PDB file of C-alpha atoms in Angstrom:
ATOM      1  CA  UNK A1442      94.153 108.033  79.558  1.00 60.00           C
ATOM      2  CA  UNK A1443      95.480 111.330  80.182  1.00 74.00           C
ATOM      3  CA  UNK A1444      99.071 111.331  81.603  1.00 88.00           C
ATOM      4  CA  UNK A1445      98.187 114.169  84.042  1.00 92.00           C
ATOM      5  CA  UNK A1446      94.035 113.497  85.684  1.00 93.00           C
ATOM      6  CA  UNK A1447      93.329 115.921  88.569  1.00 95.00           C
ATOM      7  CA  UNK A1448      89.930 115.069  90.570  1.00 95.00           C
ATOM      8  CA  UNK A1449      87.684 116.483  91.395  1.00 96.00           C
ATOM      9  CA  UNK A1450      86.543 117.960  88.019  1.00 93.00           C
ATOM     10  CA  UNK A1451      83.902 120.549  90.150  1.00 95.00           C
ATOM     11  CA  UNK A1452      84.080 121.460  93.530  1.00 97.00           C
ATOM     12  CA  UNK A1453      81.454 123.675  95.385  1.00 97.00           C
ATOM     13  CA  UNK A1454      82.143 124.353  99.112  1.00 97.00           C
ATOM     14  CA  UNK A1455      80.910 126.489 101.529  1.00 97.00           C
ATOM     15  CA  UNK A1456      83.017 129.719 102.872  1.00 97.00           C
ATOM     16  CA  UNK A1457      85.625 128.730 105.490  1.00 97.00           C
ATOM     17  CA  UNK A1458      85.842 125.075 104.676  1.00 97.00           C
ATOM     18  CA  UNK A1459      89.567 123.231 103.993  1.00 97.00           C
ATOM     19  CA  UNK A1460      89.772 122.293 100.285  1.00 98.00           C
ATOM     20  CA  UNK A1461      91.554 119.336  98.649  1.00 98.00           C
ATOM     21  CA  UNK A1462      92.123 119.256  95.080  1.00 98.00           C
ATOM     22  CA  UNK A1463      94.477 116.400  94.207  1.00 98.00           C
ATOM     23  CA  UNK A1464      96.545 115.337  90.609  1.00 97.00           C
ATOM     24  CA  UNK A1465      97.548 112.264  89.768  1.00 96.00           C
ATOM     25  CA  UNK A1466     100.453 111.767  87.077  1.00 94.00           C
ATOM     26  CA  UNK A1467     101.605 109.063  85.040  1.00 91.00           C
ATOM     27  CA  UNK A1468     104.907 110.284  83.622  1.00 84.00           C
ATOM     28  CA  UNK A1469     108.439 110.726  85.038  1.00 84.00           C
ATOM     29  CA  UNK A1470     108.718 114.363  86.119  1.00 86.00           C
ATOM     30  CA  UNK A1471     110.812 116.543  86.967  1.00 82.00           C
ATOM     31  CA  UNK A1472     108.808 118.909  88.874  1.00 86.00           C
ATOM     32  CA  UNK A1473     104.695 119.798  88.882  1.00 90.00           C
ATOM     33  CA  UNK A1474     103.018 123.414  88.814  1.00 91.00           C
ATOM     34  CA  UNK A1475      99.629 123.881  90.444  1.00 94.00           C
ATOM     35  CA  UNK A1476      98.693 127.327  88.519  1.00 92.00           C
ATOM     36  CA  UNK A1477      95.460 129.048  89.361  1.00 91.00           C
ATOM     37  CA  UNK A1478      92.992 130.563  86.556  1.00 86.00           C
ATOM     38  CA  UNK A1479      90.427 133.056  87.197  1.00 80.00           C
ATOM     39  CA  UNK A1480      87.588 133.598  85.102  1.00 76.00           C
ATOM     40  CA  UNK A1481      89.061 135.916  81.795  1.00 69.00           C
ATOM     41  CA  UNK A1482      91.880 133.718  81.273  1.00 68.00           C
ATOM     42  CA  UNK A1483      95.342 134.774  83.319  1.00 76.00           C
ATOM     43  CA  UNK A1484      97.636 131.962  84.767  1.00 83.00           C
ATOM     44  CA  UNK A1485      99.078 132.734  88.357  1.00 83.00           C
ATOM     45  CA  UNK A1486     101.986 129.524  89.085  1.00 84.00           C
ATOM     46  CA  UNK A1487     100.873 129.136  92.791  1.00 89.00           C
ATOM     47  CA  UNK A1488     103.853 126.561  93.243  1.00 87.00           C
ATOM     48  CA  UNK A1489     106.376 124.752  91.749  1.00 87.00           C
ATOM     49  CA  UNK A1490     107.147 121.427  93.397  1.00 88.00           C
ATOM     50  CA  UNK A1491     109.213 118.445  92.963  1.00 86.00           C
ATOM     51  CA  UNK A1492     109.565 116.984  96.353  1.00 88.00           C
ATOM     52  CA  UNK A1493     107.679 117.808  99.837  1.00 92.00           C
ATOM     53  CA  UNK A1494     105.863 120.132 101.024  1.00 93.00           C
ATOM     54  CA  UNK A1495     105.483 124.119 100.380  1.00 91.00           C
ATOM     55  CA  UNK A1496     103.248 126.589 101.981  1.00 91.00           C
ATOM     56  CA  UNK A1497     102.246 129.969 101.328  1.00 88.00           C
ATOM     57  CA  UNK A1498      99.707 131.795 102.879  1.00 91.00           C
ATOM     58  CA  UNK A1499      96.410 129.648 103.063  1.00 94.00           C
ATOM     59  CA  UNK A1500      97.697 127.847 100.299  1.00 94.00           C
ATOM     60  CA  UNK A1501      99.682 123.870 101.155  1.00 95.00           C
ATOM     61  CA  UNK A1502     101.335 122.110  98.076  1.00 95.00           C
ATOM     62  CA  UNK A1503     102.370 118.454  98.678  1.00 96.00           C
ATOM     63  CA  UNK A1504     103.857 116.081  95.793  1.00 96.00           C
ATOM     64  CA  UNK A1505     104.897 112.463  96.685  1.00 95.00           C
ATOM     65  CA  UNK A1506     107.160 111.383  93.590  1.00 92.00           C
ATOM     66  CA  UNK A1507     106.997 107.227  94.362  1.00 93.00           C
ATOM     67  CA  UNK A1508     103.166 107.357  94.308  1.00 95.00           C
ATOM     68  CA  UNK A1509     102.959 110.026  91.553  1.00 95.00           C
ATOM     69  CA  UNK A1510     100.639 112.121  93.611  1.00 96.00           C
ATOM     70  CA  UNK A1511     100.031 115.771  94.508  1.00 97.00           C
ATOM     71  CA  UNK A1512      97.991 117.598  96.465  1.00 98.00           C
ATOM     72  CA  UNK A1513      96.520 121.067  96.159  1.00 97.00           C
ATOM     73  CA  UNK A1514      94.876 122.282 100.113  1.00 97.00           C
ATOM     74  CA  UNK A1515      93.212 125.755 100.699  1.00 97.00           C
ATOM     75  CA  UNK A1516      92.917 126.227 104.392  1.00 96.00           C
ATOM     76  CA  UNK A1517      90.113 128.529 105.532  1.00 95.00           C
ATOM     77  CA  UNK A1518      88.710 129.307 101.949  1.00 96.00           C
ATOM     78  CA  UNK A1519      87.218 132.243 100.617  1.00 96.00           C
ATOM     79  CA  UNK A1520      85.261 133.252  98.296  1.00 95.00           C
ATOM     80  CA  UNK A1521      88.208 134.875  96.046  1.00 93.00           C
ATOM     81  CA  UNK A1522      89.407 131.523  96.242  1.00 95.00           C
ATOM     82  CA  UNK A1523      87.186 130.875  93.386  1.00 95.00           C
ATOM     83  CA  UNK A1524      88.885 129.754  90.237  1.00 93.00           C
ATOM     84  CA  UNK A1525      90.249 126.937  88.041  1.00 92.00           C
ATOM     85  CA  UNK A1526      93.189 125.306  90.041  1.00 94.00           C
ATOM     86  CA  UNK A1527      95.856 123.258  87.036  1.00 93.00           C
ATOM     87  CA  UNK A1528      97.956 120.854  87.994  1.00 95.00           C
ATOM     88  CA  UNK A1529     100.944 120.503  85.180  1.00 91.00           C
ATOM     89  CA  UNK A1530     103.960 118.522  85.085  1.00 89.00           C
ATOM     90  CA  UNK A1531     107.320 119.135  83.427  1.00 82.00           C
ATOM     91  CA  UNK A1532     108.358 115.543  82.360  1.00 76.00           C
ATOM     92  CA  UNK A1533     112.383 114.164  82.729  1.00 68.00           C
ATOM     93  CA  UNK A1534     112.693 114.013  79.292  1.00 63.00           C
ATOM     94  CA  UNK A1535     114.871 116.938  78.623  1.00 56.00           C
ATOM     95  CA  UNK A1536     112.385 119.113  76.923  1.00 58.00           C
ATOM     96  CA  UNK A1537     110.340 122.219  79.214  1.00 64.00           C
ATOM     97  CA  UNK A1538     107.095 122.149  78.052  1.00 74.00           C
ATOM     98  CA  UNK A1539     104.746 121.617  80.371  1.00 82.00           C
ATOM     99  CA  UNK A1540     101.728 119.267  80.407  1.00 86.00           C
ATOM    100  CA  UNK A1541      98.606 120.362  81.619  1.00 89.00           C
ATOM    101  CA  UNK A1542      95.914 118.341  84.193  1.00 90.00           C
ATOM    102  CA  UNK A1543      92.506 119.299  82.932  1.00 86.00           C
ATOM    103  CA  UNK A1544      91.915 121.746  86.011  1.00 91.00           C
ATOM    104  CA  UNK A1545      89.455 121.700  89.011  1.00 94.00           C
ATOM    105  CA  UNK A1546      86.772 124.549  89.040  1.00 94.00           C
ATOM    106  CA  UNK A1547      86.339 125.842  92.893  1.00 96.00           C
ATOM    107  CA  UNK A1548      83.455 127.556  93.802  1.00 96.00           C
ATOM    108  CA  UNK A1549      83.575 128.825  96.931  1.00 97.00           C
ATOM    109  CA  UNK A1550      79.834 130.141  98.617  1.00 97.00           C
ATOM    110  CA  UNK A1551      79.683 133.054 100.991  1.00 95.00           C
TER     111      UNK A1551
ATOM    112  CA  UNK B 939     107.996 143.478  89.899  1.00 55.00           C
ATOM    113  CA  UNK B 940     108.204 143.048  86.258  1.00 66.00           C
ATOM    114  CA  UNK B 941     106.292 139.984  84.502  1.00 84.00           C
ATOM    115  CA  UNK B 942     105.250 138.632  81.553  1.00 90.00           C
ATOM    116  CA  UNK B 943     103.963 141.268  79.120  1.00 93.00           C
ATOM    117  CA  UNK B 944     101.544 139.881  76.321  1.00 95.00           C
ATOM    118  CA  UNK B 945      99.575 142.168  73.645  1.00 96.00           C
ATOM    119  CA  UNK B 946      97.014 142.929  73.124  1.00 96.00           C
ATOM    120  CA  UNK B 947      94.667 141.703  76.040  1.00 92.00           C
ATOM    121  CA  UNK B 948      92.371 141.081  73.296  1.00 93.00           C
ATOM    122  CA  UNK B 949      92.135 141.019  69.508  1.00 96.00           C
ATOM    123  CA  UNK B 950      89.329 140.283  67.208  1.00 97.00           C
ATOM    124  CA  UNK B 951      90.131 139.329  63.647  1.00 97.00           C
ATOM    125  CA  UNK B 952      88.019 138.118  60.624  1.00 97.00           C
ATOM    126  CA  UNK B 953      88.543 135.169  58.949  1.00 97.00           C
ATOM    127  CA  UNK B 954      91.301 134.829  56.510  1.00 97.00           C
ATOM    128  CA  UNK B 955      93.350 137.235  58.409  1.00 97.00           C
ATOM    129  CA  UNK B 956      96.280 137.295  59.744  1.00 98.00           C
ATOM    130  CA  UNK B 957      97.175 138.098  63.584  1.00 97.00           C
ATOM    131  CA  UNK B 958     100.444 138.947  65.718  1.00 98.00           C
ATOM    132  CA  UNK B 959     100.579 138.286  69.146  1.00 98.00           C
ATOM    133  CA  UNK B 960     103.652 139.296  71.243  1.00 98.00           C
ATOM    134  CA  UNK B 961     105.127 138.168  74.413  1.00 97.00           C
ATOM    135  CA  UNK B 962     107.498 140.017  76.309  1.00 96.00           C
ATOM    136  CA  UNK B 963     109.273 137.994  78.899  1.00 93.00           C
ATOM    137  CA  UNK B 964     111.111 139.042  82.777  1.00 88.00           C
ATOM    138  CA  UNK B 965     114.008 140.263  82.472  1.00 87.00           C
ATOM    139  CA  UNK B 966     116.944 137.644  81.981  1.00 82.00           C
ATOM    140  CA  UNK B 967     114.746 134.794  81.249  1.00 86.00           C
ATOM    141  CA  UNK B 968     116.014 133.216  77.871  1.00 88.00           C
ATOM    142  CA  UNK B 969     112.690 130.989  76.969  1.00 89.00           C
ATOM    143  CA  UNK B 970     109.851 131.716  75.958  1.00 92.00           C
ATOM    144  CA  UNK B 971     106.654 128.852  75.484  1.00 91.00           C
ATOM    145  CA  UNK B 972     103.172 129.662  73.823  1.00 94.00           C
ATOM    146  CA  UNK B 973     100.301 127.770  74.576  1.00 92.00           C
ATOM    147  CA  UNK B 974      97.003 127.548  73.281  1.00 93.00           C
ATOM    148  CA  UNK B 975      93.911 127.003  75.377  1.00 87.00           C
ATOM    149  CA  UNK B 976      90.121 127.097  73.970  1.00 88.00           C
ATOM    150  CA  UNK B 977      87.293 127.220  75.397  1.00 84.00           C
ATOM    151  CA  UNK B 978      86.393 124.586  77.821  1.00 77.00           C
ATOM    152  CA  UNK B 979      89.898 122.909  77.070  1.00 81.00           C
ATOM    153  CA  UNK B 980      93.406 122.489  78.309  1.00 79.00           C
ATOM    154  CA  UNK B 981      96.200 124.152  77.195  1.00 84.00           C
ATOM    155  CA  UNK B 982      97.904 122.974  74.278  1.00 87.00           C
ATOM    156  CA  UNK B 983     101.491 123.633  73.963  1.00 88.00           C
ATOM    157  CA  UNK B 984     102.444 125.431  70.540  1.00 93.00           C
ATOM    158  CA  UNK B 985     106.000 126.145  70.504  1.00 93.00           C
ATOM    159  CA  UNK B 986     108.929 127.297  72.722  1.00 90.00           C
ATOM    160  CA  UNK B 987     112.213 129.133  71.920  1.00 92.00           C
ATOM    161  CA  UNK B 988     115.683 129.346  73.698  1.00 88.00           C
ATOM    162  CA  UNK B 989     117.834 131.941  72.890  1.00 89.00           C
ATOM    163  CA  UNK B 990     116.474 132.851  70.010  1.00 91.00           C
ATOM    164  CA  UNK B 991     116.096 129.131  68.531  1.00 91.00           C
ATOM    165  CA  UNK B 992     113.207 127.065  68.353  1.00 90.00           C
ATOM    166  CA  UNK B 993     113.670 124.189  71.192  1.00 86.00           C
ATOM    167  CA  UNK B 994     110.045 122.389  71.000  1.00 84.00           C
ATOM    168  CA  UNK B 995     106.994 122.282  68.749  1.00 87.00           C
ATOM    169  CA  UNK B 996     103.952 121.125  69.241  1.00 87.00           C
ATOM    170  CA  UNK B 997     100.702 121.156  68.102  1.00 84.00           C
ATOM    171  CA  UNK B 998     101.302 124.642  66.000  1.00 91.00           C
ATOM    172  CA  UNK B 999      99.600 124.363  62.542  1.00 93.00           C
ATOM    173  CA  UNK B1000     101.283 125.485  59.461  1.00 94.00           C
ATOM    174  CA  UNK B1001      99.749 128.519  59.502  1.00 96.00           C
ATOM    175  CA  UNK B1002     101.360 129.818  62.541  1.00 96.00           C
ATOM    176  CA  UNK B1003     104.595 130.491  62.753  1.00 95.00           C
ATOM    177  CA  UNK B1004     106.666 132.064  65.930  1.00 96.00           C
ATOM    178  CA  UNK B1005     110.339 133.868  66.261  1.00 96.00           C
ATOM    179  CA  UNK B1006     112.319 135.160  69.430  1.00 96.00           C
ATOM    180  CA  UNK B1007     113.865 138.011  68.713  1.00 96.00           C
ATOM    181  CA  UNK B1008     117.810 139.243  70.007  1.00 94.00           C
ATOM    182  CA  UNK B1009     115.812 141.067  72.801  1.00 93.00           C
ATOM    183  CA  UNK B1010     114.508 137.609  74.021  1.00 94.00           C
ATOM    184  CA  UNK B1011     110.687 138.997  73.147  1.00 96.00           C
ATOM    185  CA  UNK B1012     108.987 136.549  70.777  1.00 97.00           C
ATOM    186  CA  UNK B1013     105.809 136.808  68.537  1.00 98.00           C
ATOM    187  CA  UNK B1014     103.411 134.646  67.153  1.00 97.00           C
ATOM    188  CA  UNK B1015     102.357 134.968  63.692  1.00 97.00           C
ATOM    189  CA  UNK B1016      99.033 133.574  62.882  1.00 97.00           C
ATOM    190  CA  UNK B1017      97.806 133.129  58.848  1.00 97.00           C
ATOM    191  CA  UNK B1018      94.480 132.462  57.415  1.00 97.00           C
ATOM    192  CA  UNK B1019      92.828 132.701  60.700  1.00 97.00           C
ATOM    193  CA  UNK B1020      90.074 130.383  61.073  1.00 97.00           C
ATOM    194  CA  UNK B1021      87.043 130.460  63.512  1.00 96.00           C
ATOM    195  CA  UNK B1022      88.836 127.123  65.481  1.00 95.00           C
ATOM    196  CA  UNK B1023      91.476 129.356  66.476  1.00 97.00           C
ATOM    197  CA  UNK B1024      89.502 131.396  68.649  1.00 96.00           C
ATOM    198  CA  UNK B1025      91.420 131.045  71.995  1.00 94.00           C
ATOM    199  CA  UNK B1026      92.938 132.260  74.292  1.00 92.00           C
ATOM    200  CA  UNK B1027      97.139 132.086  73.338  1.00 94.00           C
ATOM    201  CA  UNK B1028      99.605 132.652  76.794  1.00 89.00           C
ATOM    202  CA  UNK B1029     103.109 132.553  76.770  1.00 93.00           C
ATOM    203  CA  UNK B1030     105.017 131.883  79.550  1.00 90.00           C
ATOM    204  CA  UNK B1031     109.239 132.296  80.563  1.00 89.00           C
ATOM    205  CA  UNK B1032     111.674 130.946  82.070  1.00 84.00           C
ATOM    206  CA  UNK B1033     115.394 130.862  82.626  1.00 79.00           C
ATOM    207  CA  UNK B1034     116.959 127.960  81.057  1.00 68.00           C
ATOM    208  CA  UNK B1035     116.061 125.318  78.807  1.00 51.00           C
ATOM    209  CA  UNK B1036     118.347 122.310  80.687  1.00 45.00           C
ATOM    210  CA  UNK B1037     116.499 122.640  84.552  1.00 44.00           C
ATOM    211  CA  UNK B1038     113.459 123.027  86.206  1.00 47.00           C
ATOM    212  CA  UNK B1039     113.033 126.915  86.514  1.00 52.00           C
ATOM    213  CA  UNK B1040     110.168 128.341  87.336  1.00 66.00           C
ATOM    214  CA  UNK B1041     107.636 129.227  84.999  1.00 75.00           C
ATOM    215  CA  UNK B1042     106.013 132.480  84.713  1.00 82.00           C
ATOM    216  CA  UNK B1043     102.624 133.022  83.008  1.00 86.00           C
ATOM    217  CA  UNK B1044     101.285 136.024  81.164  1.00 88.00           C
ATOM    218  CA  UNK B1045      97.462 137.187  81.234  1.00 84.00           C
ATOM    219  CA  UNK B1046      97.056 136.046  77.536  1.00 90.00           C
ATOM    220  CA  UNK B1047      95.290 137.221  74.456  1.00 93.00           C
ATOM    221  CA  UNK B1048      92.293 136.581  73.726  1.00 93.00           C
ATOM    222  CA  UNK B1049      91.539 136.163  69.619  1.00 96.00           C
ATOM    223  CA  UNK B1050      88.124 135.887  68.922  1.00 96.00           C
ATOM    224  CA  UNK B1051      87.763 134.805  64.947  1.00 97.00           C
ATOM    225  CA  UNK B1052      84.659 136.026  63.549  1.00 96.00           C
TER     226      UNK B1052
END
């Protein structure tokens, strides 16, 4: 069992609808990434998170730490929306490296 | 503003040749972490450095090895290159080894081992 599982694995939607990706953890953290990969291979860190709630643009992060849970919403989506969403967690063990959820492809139809 | 530099974009090497990637991190941050990430798969930490020292490694064969140099850039050094390691290698930095500071990703290099 992977310590970090992110569902769902594929996600097609139409243009304009309000996305949900979500990432489920098994490990003590210390905070959790959602990172965003297009297609070629560059990382952009949408958010860093380790308790809450944090917005940015279209974009809603929410992490609850005693149910090991985070969720990933894109509010009116678009098109360039479409990418490979990671969720990663930085564990509470002292060390920084990260581990990585094995990603949610969006695909988001004009 | 200024982010992580990584070069080349891409790089194509036979096999049994050797490779150097570089990473050039923001300004002020102090630790650097390479990843690997092939095709269809997760990233797969490699190693990470704090000023200048190795502070993690991972699952970095032999055959690669990695420094940080005094102007906090680092480079991966990659041996005997194999058609497995085709991937694409990111580093990312951050400030501080001890807390939770945000990570920043570069665009990565892309080796393709033919």
């Amino acid at each position: 069992k992977n310590e970090v599982e992110q569902s769902p694995q594929n996600l097609t939607a139409q243009e304009g609808e309000f996305i949900t990706i979500n990432c489920s953890y098994s490990v003590g953290i210390s905070a959790l990434h959602w990172l965003q990969q297009h297609p070629g291979g560059g990382i952009v860190s949408l958010f860093m998170l380790s308790s809450g709630k944090k917005k940015h643009g279209r974009l809603i992060a929410t992490i609850n730490i005693q149910e090991k849970h985070s969720s990933l919403h894109i509010t009116a989506s678009h098109p360039r929306d479409s990418a490979v969403y990671i969720c990663a967690v930085l564990s509470n063990f002292g060390n920084e490296k990260l581990t990585f959820g094995t990603g949610t492809r969006l695909t988001i139809i004009p | 503003a200024a982010g992580v530099i990584q070069s080349p974009r891409h790089l194509i090497k036979e096999k049994r040749e050797t490779a150097t990637l570089k990473c050039y991190p923001i300004p002020r941050h102090d630790t650097v972490y390479w990843y690997q990430q092939g095709p269809g798969q997760d990233p797969q930490f490699l190693i990470s450095f704090y000023e200048k020292m190795q502070s993690d490694k991972g699952s970095i064969p032999d055959r690669f090895s990695a420094q940080q140099f005094s102007d906090y850039h680092s480079e991966l050094n990659m041996s005997s290159l194999e058609l497995g390691d085709s991937a694409l290698y990111f580093c990312a930095s951050s400030l501080g080894s001890e807390t939770n500071y945000g990570y920043t990703f570069g665009s990565g290099t892309r080796l393709t081992v033919v």
